Amino acid sequence: MEESGENLGTAAASAPRGEMLRNIAETFGTRALLLGVNFAVSVATARMLLEEGRGLLAVAMFIGSVGIQLSGLGLHTSSVYFPARDRTLIGPVLANAMAVCLAAGLISAAGAAAVARLQPDLFSIDGSLLFLALLYIPVGQTITVTSNMLLGMKDVRAFNISTIGPPVILLALLCAAYFTGGATPVSALAMAIVSMIPLAAWGTARIARQASGRPEFSPALLKDMFSYGARAYAAAFPAFLVFRVDIILIFKYLGAAEAGIYSISVALAGLLRILPQVAGQIVHPKLCGMDSWDEKLALTKKTALGITAATLPAIAAAALLAKPLIVLFYGKAFATAAVPFLLTLPGIFAWNLQSVVGKILISDGYSGKIVVAWFAALAVNLGLNIALIPKIGLPGAAIAFSAALIALSAAILFIIFSTDRKMKRAGAPRASGGGAA
């Protein structure tokens, strides 16, 4: 990766077909391995922590993940976009991203600590677990940004290593804990943090070596990064809450044990989202390098059809095997996770489709309509969760989850089709905007 100044999007479009297929095969292979590793991690934590411990760990992870989302400031998209468009920006993007990760991560951690002190009943977890949840924020933010930058730079193999590395290390640590006395929610979260640190450092060093010069902070570029990522940031937080807020509401209404059971449903549903997500991640830099809306739309349709054909059999198999597999791997204590898991599947299918087709809108600059769609989905999710969890328990949370994702996917498809119709009616040159909207 010595070709400084090369427009990476253009290079991707003209790359040899063999190289592109190799990257896709490696990435899907990594994600297949990630499926197994994440599954093993969820089994290990469930077996050692049991229902209540798993619920406390899920709440702590929620706190840390909220901090990551709040402190991201759109870097999860701008750190892909700018290196993909111009390799001379790798150094400044890295310097800007690290500065933001450190400052915003520490501010988010301090803010969460203040909230916990002023409202000690809000999270209802002990001080050690809360401290680790706050420490999770800057570490998690750093590895998120470095992984995204590696993807934008088309360093696909390094991206795969940075993605699979932490869960593999975590699984090894959990296995060691199992044979040396077990784990607690505190030690499990500490292991999760430790597992990320070496890959975050390695990814940062690898990016720095591929920069055309010494990474230097650039206020002008930072302004552009924030401009591009602003709407992505506005959409990212409600998106995060759509996927995670049910855990904290179950914890509040039903207690830690029920939250622990539901966390298994969420973990299994998350496994079904991994392969479509990687397809979207691979296609995103390629879309960023295209200027024609027609080209983007053709690639999006092709990818969406392939993902639909691949995920439908997996979802059907998961529906048939859910309960026996949950009992086999997690134990009878988690058997009731099967029903909410089944109820999440319609939403998972809708999300898998959206996670691919929505990249066309991200690559062309976030439309304000996407942000509105995410907030509408969050409103659906919150409203149904609050109404249904106290009445029917975990199935209510799963119904709210699916309803929100189906509504979101319908809205994203509508935005894409309406944009396409508008261009056809105007008879304008079918070139996309390319920048932030």
Short mmCIF file of C-alpha atoms in Angstrom, two decimals:
data_model
loop_
_atom_site.label_atom_id
_atom_site.label_comp_id
_atom_site.label_asym_id
_atom_site.label_seq_id
_atom_site.Cartn_x
_atom_site.Cartn_y
_atom_site.Cartn_z
CA MET A 1 0.00 0.00 0.00
CA GLU A 2 2.65 2.52 -1.06
CA GLU A 3 0.64 4.43 -3.64
CA SER A 4 0.14 7.70 -1.71
CA GLY A 5 -2.33 10.11 -3.26
CA GLU A 6 -4.20 7.44 -5.16
CA ASN A 7 -7.94 7.77 -5.15
CA LEU A 8 -8.83 4.53 -3.46
CA GLY A 9 -12.40 4.46 -4.71
CA THR A 10 -11.19 4.66 -8.30
CA ALA A 11 -8.59 2.01 -7.60
CA ALA A 12 -11.28 -0.27 -6.21
CA ALA A 13 -13.41 0.17 -9.28
CA SER A 14 -10.49 -0.77 -11.53
CA ALA A 15 -8.94 -3.45 -9.29
CA PRO A 16 -8.43 -6.89 -10.80
CA ARG A 17 -11.46 -9.09 -10.37
CA GLY A 18 -9.32 -11.77 -8.70
CA GLU A 19 -8.21 -9.37 -5.98
CA MET A 20 -11.75 -8.24 -5.28
CA LEU A 21 -13.01 -11.82 -5.07
CA ARG A 22 -10.13 -12.73 -2.76
CA ASN A 23 -10.96 -9.84 -0.45
CA ILE A 24 -14.61 -10.82 -0.34
CA ALA A 25 -13.77 -14.48 0.30
CA GLU A 26 -11.35 -13.59 3.10
CA THR A 27 -13.82 -11.25 4.71
CA PHE A 28 -16.71 -13.67 4.57
CA GLY A 29 -14.42 -16.39 5.90
CA THR A 30 -13.45 -14.11 8.78
CA ARG A 31 -17.10 -13.38 9.49
CA ALA A 32 -17.94 -17.07 9.42
CA LEU A 33 -15.22 -17.61 12.02
CA LEU A 34 -16.55 -14.61 13.93
CA LEU A 35 -19.97 -16.23 14.04
CA GLY A 36 -18.52 -19.25 15.79
CA VAL A 37 -16.31 -17.26 18.15
CA ASN A 38 -19.08 -14.87 19.20
CA PHE A 39 -21.39 -17.81 19.75
CA ALA A 40 -18.77 -19.50 21.94
CA VAL A 41 -18.24 -16.27 23.90
CA SER A 42 -21.98 -15.95 24.55
CA VAL A 43 -22.16 -19.59 25.68
CA ALA A 44 -19.14 -19.21 27.97
CA THR A 45 -20.46 -16.07 29.65
CA ALA A 46 -23.94 -17.57 30.05
CA ARG A 47 -22.61 -20.78 31.56
CA MET A 48 -20.30 -19.01 34.01
CA LEU A 49 -22.39 -15.96 34.92
CA LEU A 50 -25.89 -17.52 34.74
CA GLU A 51 -28.99 -15.40 34.16
CA GLU A 52 -28.44 -12.59 36.66
CA GLY A 53 -24.72 -12.23 36.01
CA ARG A 54 -25.29 -12.20 32.27
CA GLY A 55 -27.91 -9.47 32.77
CA LEU A 56 -25.52 -7.31 34.82
CA LEU A 57 -22.84 -7.73 32.15
CA ALA A 58 -25.35 -6.72 29.45
CA VAL A 59 -26.23 -3.54 31.36
CA ALA A 60 -22.55 -2.65 31.81
CA MET A 61 -21.93 -3.23 28.10
CA PHE A 62 -24.92 -1.01 27.34
CA ILE A 63 -23.34 1.84 29.33
CA GLY A 64 -20.00 1.46 27.57
CA SER A 65 -21.60 1.18 24.15
CA VAL A 66 -23.71 4.29 24.74
CA GLY A 67 -20.51 6.16 25.50
CA ILE A 68 -18.91 4.92 22.29
CA GLN A 69 -21.90 6.04 20.27
CA LEU A 70 -22.05 9.47 21.92
CA SER A 71 -18.33 10.08 21.53
CA GLY A 72 -18.13 8.84 17.92
CA LEU A 73 -19.20 12.15 16.35
CA GLY A 74 -19.68 10.49 12.94
CA LEU A 75 -16.14 9.08 12.77
CA HIS A 76 -17.45 5.61 11.97
CA THR A 77 -18.36 6.83 8.47
CA SER A 78 -15.91 9.69 7.85
CA SER A 79 -12.97 7.45 8.78
CA VAL A 80 -14.00 5.18 5.89
CA TYR A 81 -14.98 7.89 3.42
CA PHE A 82 -11.94 10.18 3.41
CA PRO A 83 -9.19 7.51 3.17
CA ALA A 84 -11.26 5.83 0.44
CA ARG A 85 -11.38 9.05 -1.59
CA ASP A 86 -7.78 10.21 -1.13
CA ARG A 87 -4.86 8.29 0.38
CA THR A 88 -2.94 11.49 1.18
CA LEU A 89 -5.51 12.08 3.92
CA ILE A 90 -4.68 8.87 5.80
CA GLY A 91 -2.28 10.58 8.22
CA PRO A 92 -4.47 13.58 9.07
CA VAL A 93 -7.58 11.39 9.38
CA LEU A 94 -5.73 9.13 11.83
CA ALA A 95 -4.46 12.06 13.92
CA ASN A 96 -7.89 13.69 13.99
CA ALA A 97 -9.62 10.43 14.85
CA MET A 98 -7.25 9.62 17.72
CA ALA A 99 -7.63 13.11 19.16
CA VAL A 100 -11.42 12.87 19.03
CA CYS A 101 -11.39 9.32 20.46
CA LEU A 102 -9.33 10.42 23.44
CA ALA A 103 -11.15 13.67 24.18
CA ALA A 104 -14.71 12.58 23.48
CA GLY A 105 -14.19 9.17 25.10
CA LEU A 106 -12.94 10.71 28.33
CA ILE A 107 -15.71 13.31 28.32
CA SER A 108 -18.35 10.62 27.78
CA ALA A 109 -16.88 8.51 30.57
CA ALA A 110 -16.83 11.49 32.93
CA GLY A 111 -20.42 12.35 32.01
CA ALA A 112 -21.63 8.81 32.60
CA ALA A 113 -19.80 8.72 35.94
CA ALA A 114 -21.50 11.97 36.96
CA VAL A 115 -24.92 10.62 36.01
CA ALA A 116 -24.25 7.44 37.98
CA ARG A 117 -23.25 9.46 41.04
CA LEU A 118 -26.26 11.79 40.84
CA GLN A 119 -28.71 8.99 39.98
CA PRO A 120 -27.28 5.84 41.61
CA ASP A 121 -30.49 3.85 41.01
CA LEU A 122 -30.42 4.45 37.26
CA PHE A 123 -28.04 1.58 36.43
CA SER A 124 -28.05 -0.38 39.72
CA ILE A 125 -24.60 -1.94 39.21
CA ASP A 126 -21.62 -1.90 41.56
CA GLY A 127 -18.77 0.57 41.36
CA SER A 128 -16.18 -1.79 39.88
CA LEU A 129 -18.48 -2.81 37.04
CA LEU A 130 -19.37 0.82 36.36
CA PHE A 131 -15.70 1.83 36.28
CA LEU A 132 -14.91 -0.83 33.71
CA ALA A 133 -17.96 0.15 31.65
CA LEU A 134 -16.54 3.70 31.49
CA LEU A 135 -13.04 2.46 30.63
CA TYR A 136 -14.60 0.46 27.80
CA ILE A 137 -15.55 3.72 26.05
CA PRO A 138 -12.18 5.12 24.86
CA VAL A 139 -10.75 1.66 24.16
CA GLY A 140 -13.80 0.59 22.15
CA GLN A 141 -13.88 3.89 20.26
CA THR A 142 -10.24 3.54 19.24
CA ILE A 143 -10.56 0.05 17.79
CA THR A 144 -13.79 1.02 16.00
CA VAL A 145 -12.12 3.93 14.23
CA THR A 146 -8.93 2.06 13.33
CA SER A 147 -10.89 -0.86 11.89
CA ASN A 148 -13.00 1.49 9.78
CA MET A 149 -9.92 3.31 8.52
CA LEU A 150 -8.30 0.03 7.47
CA LEU A 151 -11.44 -0.80 5.52
CA GLY A 152 -11.49 2.61 3.83
CA MET A 153 -7.85 2.14 2.88
CA LYS A 154 -8.77 -1.19 1.27
CA ASP A 155 -6.43 -3.00 3.68
CA VAL A 156 -9.04 -5.74 3.91
CA ARG A 157 -6.82 -8.36 5.51
CA ALA A 158 -5.81 -6.00 8.31
CA PHE A 159 -9.46 -5.02 8.76
CA ASN A 160 -10.36 -8.68 9.15
CA ILE A 161 -7.59 -9.25 11.69
CA SER A 162 -8.67 -6.23 13.74
CA THR A 163 -12.25 -7.53 13.67
CA ILE A 164 -11.64 -11.16 14.62
CA GLY A 165 -8.73 -10.54 17.00
CA PRO A 166 -10.55 -9.18 20.07
CA PRO A 167 -13.24 -11.89 20.29
CA VAL A 168 -10.62 -14.62 19.79
CA ILE A 169 -8.51 -13.19 22.62
CA LEU A 170 -11.63 -12.79 24.77
CA LEU A 171 -12.64 -16.40 24.17
CA ALA A 172 -9.16 -17.59 25.17
CA LEU A 173 -9.32 -15.53 28.37
CA LEU A 174 -12.79 -16.87 29.20
CA CYS A 175 -11.63 -20.45 28.65
CA ALA A 176 -8.69 -19.83 30.97
CA ALA A 177 -11.07 -18.38 33.57
CA TYR A 178 -13.36 -21.40 33.25
CA PHE A 179 -10.55 -23.78 34.17
CA THR A 180 -9.18 -21.58 36.97
CA GLY A 181 -12.29 -20.83 39.00
CA GLY A 182 -14.82 -19.15 36.72
CA ALA A 183 -15.71 -15.54 36.02
CA THR A 184 -17.83 -12.71 37.37
CA PRO A 185 -19.45 -9.84 35.45
CA VAL A 186 -16.53 -7.63 36.54
CA SER A 187 -13.81 -10.01 35.38
CA ALA A 188 -15.67 -10.78 32.12
CA LEU A 189 -15.86 -7.08 31.23
CA ALA A 190 -12.20 -6.61 32.16
CA MET A 191 -11.30 -9.43 29.78
CA ALA A 192 -13.32 -7.75 27.01
CA ILE A 193 -11.33 -4.53 27.47
CA VAL A 194 -7.98 -6.31 27.59
CA SER A 195 -8.84 -8.21 24.39
CA MET A 196 -9.24 -4.95 22.42
CA ILE A 197 -6.07 -3.14 23.47
CA PRO A 198 -3.43 -5.05 21.42
CA LEU A 199 -5.52 -4.91 18.22
CA ALA A 200 -6.22 -1.20 18.67
CA ALA A 201 -2.48 -0.52 19.06
CA TRP A 202 -1.58 -2.76 16.10
CA GLY A 203 -4.20 -1.16 13.83
CA THR A 204 -3.06 2.35 14.72
CA ALA A 205 0.58 1.49 13.99
CA ARG A 206 -0.31 -0.15 10.67
CA ILE A 207 -2.31 2.88 9.52
CA ALA A 208 0.49 5.25 10.55
CA ARG A 209 3.01 3.26 8.46
CA GLN A 210 0.83 3.63 5.35
CA ALA A 211 0.41 7.39 5.73
CA SER A 212 2.28 9.55 3.21
CA GLY A 213 3.82 11.56 6.03
CA ARG A 214 3.74 11.97 9.77
CA PRO A 215 0.14 11.95 11.05
CA GLU A 216 -0.67 15.54 11.97
CA PHE A 217 -3.82 17.06 13.38
CA SER A 218 -5.75 19.05 10.74
CA PRO A 219 -8.53 21.37 11.97
CA ALA A 220 -9.71 22.00 8.40
CA LEU A 221 -10.05 18.29 7.67
CA LEU A 222 -11.67 17.71 11.05
CA LYS A 223 -14.34 20.22 10.07
CA ASP A 224 -14.94 18.30 6.83
CA MET A 225 -15.03 15.00 8.74
CA PHE A 226 -17.62 16.37 11.13
CA SER A 227 -19.61 17.82 8.24
CA TYR A 228 -19.68 14.47 6.44
CA GLY A 229 -20.33 12.49 9.58
CA ALA A 230 -22.85 14.82 11.24
CA ARG A 231 -25.95 13.17 9.87
CA ALA A 232 -24.40 9.74 10.21
CA TYR A 233 -23.81 10.61 13.86
CA ALA A 234 -27.37 11.86 14.23
CA ALA A 235 -28.61 8.55 12.83
CA ALA A 236 -26.10 6.37 14.71
CA PHE A 237 -27.34 7.11 18.19
CA PRO A 238 -31.01 6.26 17.60
CA ALA A 239 -29.79 3.23 15.62
CA PHE A 240 -27.81 2.07 18.61
CA LEU A 241 -30.79 2.56 20.92
CA VAL A 242 -33.08 0.59 18.60
CA PHE A 243 -30.76 -2.39 19.06
CA ARG A 244 -29.90 -1.97 22.75
CA VAL A 245 -32.55 -0.01 24.66
CA ASP A 246 -34.72 -3.10 25.19
CA ILE A 247 -32.03 -4.59 27.49
CA ILE A 248 -32.06 -1.62 29.85
CA LEU A 249 -35.88 -1.47 29.86
CA ILE A 250 -36.13 -5.19 30.63
CA PHE A 251 -33.59 -4.69 33.41
CA LYS A 252 -35.73 -1.86 34.79
CA TYR A 253 -39.12 -3.61 34.52
CA LEU A 254 -38.25 -7.29 34.99
CA GLY A 255 -34.83 -7.46 36.68
CA ALA A 256 -31.31 -8.70 35.93
CA ALA A 257 -32.22 -12.37 35.41
CA GLU A 258 -34.76 -11.62 32.67
CA ALA A 259 -32.31 -9.19 31.07
CA GLY A 260 -29.76 -11.99 31.05
CA ILE A 261 -32.17 -14.37 29.32
CA TYR A 262 -33.11 -11.76 26.72
CA SER A 263 -29.44 -10.99 26.10
CA ILE A 264 -29.12 -14.51 24.69
CA SER A 265 -31.93 -13.80 22.22
CA VAL A 266 -30.14 -10.60 21.20
CA ALA A 267 -26.77 -12.36 20.90
CA LEU A 268 -28.19 -15.07 18.62
CA ALA A 269 -30.02 -12.50 16.51
CA GLY A 270 -26.76 -10.57 16.20
CA LEU A 271 -25.06 -13.61 14.70
CA LEU A 272 -27.55 -13.53 11.82
CA ARG A 273 -26.61 -9.90 11.10
CA ILE A 274 -22.87 -10.39 10.68
CA LEU A 275 -22.62 -11.60 7.06
CA PRO A 276 -24.98 -8.93 5.62
CA GLN A 277 -23.06 -6.30 7.58
CA VAL A 278 -19.77 -7.33 6.03
CA ALA A 279 -21.32 -7.21 2.57
CA GLY A 280 -22.37 -3.63 3.30
CA GLN A 281 -18.91 -2.80 4.66
CA ILE A 282 -17.20 -4.16 1.56
CA VAL A 283 -19.49 -2.38 -0.87
CA HIS A 284 -19.41 0.96 0.98
CA PRO A 285 -15.89 2.11 -0.09
CA LYS A 286 -16.62 0.98 -3.65
CA LEU A 287 -19.82 3.06 -3.68
CA CYS A 288 -17.88 6.05 -2.28
CA GLY A 289 -15.57 5.84 -5.29
CA MET A 290 -18.42 5.97 -7.82
CA ASP A 291 -19.84 9.20 -9.23
CA SER A 292 -22.80 7.78 -11.15
CA TRP A 293 -26.08 7.10 -9.33
CA ASP A 294 -26.93 4.45 -11.93
CA GLU A 295 -23.70 2.56 -11.20
CA LYS A 296 -24.33 2.78 -7.46
CA LEU A 297 -27.90 1.59 -7.82
CA ALA A 298 -26.92 -1.35 -10.03
CA LEU A 299 -24.26 -2.50 -7.56
CA THR A 300 -26.67 -2.06 -4.64
CA LYS A 301 -29.40 -4.14 -6.29
CA LYS A 302 -26.97 -6.92 -7.17
CA THR A 303 -25.58 -7.06 -3.64
CA ALA A 304 -29.05 -6.96 -2.07
CA LEU A 305 -30.29 -9.88 -4.16
CA GLY A 306 -27.28 -11.96 -3.21
CA ILE A 307 -27.66 -11.20 0.49
CA THR A 308 -31.38 -12.01 0.43
CA ALA A 309 -30.70 -15.38 -1.19
CA ALA A 310 -27.98 -16.14 1.34
CA THR A 311 -29.76 -15.08 4.53
CA LEU A 312 -33.23 -16.55 4.04
CA PRO A 313 -32.09 -20.18 4.49
CA ALA A 314 -30.05 -19.20 7.56
CA ILE A 315 -33.03 -17.47 9.16
CA ALA A 316 -35.31 -20.42 8.39
CA ALA A 317 -32.83 -22.86 9.92
CA ALA A 318 -32.46 -20.67 13.00
CA ALA A 319 -36.23 -20.61 13.46
CA LEU A 320 -36.45 -24.41 13.37
CA LEU A 321 -33.47 -25.12 15.62
CA ALA A 322 -33.62 -22.23 18.09
CA LYS A 323 -35.03 -23.91 21.21
CA PRO A 324 -33.10 -27.20 21.12
CA LEU A 325 -29.84 -25.40 20.41
CA ILE A 326 -30.40 -22.87 23.20
CA VAL A 327 -31.06 -25.66 25.70
CA LEU A 328 -28.11 -27.69 24.43
CA PHE A 329 -25.53 -24.91 24.55
CA TYR A 330 -26.80 -22.46 27.17
CA GLY A 331 -28.74 -24.79 29.46
CA LYS A 332 -32.38 -25.12 30.49
CA ALA A 333 -32.19 -21.90 32.49
CA PHE A 334 -32.10 -19.98 29.19
CA ALA A 335 -34.78 -22.01 27.36
CA THR A 336 -37.27 -19.13 27.48
CA ALA A 337 -34.92 -17.09 25.24
CA ALA A 338 -36.21 -19.10 22.26
CA VAL A 339 -39.58 -17.33 21.93
CA PRO A 340 -38.22 -13.74 21.87
CA PHE A 341 -35.47 -14.88 19.49
CA LEU A 342 -38.08 -16.21 17.04
CA LEU A 343 -39.99 -12.93 17.27
CA THR A 344 -36.88 -10.95 16.34
CA LEU A 345 -36.37 -12.83 13.06
CA PRO A 346 -38.72 -10.73 10.86
CA GLY A 347 -36.87 -7.63 12.03
CA ILE A 348 -33.49 -9.25 11.44
CA PHE A 349 -34.41 -10.07 7.84
CA ALA A 350 -35.56 -6.48 7.26
CA TRP A 351 -32.38 -5.16 8.83
CA ASN A 352 -30.15 -7.42 6.75
CA LEU A 353 -31.66 -5.99 3.58
CA GLN A 354 -31.39 -2.41 4.82
CA SER A 355 -27.79 -2.82 5.96
CA VAL A 356 -26.81 -3.38 2.31
CA VAL A 357 -29.13 -1.10 0.35
CA GLY A 358 -28.74 1.77 2.81
CA LYS A 359 -25.06 2.12 1.91
CA ILE A 360 -26.01 3.85 -1.33
CA LEU A 361 -27.44 6.74 0.67
CA ILE A 362 -24.46 6.85 3.04
CA SER A 363 -21.99 6.95 0.15
CA ASP A 364 -23.84 9.91 -1.37
CA GLY A 365 -23.94 11.90 1.86
CA TYR A 366 -26.48 11.33 4.62
CA SER A 367 -29.89 12.66 3.76
CA GLY A 368 -31.81 14.23 6.60
CA LYS A 369 -34.57 11.77 5.75
CA ILE A 370 -32.40 8.89 6.99
CA VAL A 371 -32.03 10.57 10.36
CA VAL A 372 -35.78 11.08 10.55
CA ALA A 373 -36.33 7.42 9.66
CA TRP A 374 -34.05 6.27 12.48
CA PHE A 375 -35.72 8.51 15.05
CA ALA A 376 -39.11 7.26 13.89
CA ALA A 377 -37.90 3.66 14.32
CA LEU A 378 -36.66 4.52 17.81
CA ALA A 379 -40.04 6.04 18.67
CA VAL A 380 -41.76 2.84 17.53
CA ASN A 381 -39.34 0.74 19.53
CA LEU A 382 -39.58 2.77 22.73
CA GLY A 383 -43.36 3.10 22.57
CA LEU A 384 -43.95 -0.61 22.02
CA ASN A 385 -41.34 -1.63 24.60
CA ILE A 386 -42.89 0.55 27.29
CA ALA A 387 -46.36 -0.70 26.41
CA LEU A 388 -45.58 -4.40 25.97
CA ILE A 389 -42.76 -5.35 28.36
CA PRO A 390 -44.80 -4.84 31.57
CA LYS A 391 -47.71 -6.79 30.05
CA ILE A 392 -46.15 -9.74 28.21
CA GLY A 393 -42.49 -9.61 29.19
CA LEU A 394 -39.68 -10.65 26.86
CA PRO A 395 -41.88 -11.38 23.81
CA GLY A 396 -43.07 -7.77 23.98
CA ALA A 397 -39.50 -6.50 23.69
CA ALA A 398 -38.87 -8.77 20.68
CA ILE A 399 -42.07 -7.59 18.96
CA ALA A 400 -41.04 -3.97 19.49
CA PHE A 401 -37.58 -4.71 18.07
CA SER A 402 -38.94 -6.33 14.89
CA ALA A 403 -41.59 -3.67 14.33
CA ALA A 404 -38.98 -0.90 14.55
CA LEU A 405 -36.60 -2.55 12.08
CA ILE A 406 -39.35 -3.34 9.58
CA ALA A 407 -40.55 0.28 9.72
CA LEU A 408 -36.99 1.54 9.27
CA SER A 409 -36.25 -0.71 6.29
CA ALA A 410 -39.47 0.29 4.58
CA ALA A 411 -38.56 3.96 5.04
CA ILE A 412 -35.02 3.49 3.64
CA LEU A 413 -36.33 1.65 0.59
CA PHE A 414 -38.88 4.40 0.03
CA ILE A 415 -36.14 7.07 0.15
CA ILE A 416 -34.05 5.18 -2.41
CA PHE A 417 -36.95 4.58 -4.80
CA SER A 418 -38.21 8.15 -4.51
CA THR A 419 -34.70 9.48 -5.22
CA ASP A 420 -34.45 7.30 -8.30
CA ARG A 421 -37.88 8.38 -9.58
CA LYS A 422 -37.01 12.04 -9.00
CA MET A 423 -33.87 11.73 -11.11
CA LYS A 424 -35.76 9.99 -13.91
CA ARG A 425 -38.49 12.64 -13.99
CA ALA A 426 -35.95 15.47 -14.00
CA GLY A 427 -34.00 13.85 -16.82
CA ALA A 428 -30.85 15.08 -15.13
CA PRO A 429 -27.41 13.51 -15.60
CA ARG A 430 -27.43 10.52 -13.34
CA ALA A 431 -24.45 11.59 -11.26
CA SER A 432 -24.55 11.37 -7.49
CA GLY A 433 -23.70 14.15 -5.11
CA GLY A 434 -20.62 12.50 -3.66
CA GLY A 435 -20.28 14.76 -0.63
CA ALA A 436 -22.10 15.28 2.56
CA ALA A 437 -25.64 16.40 2.12
#
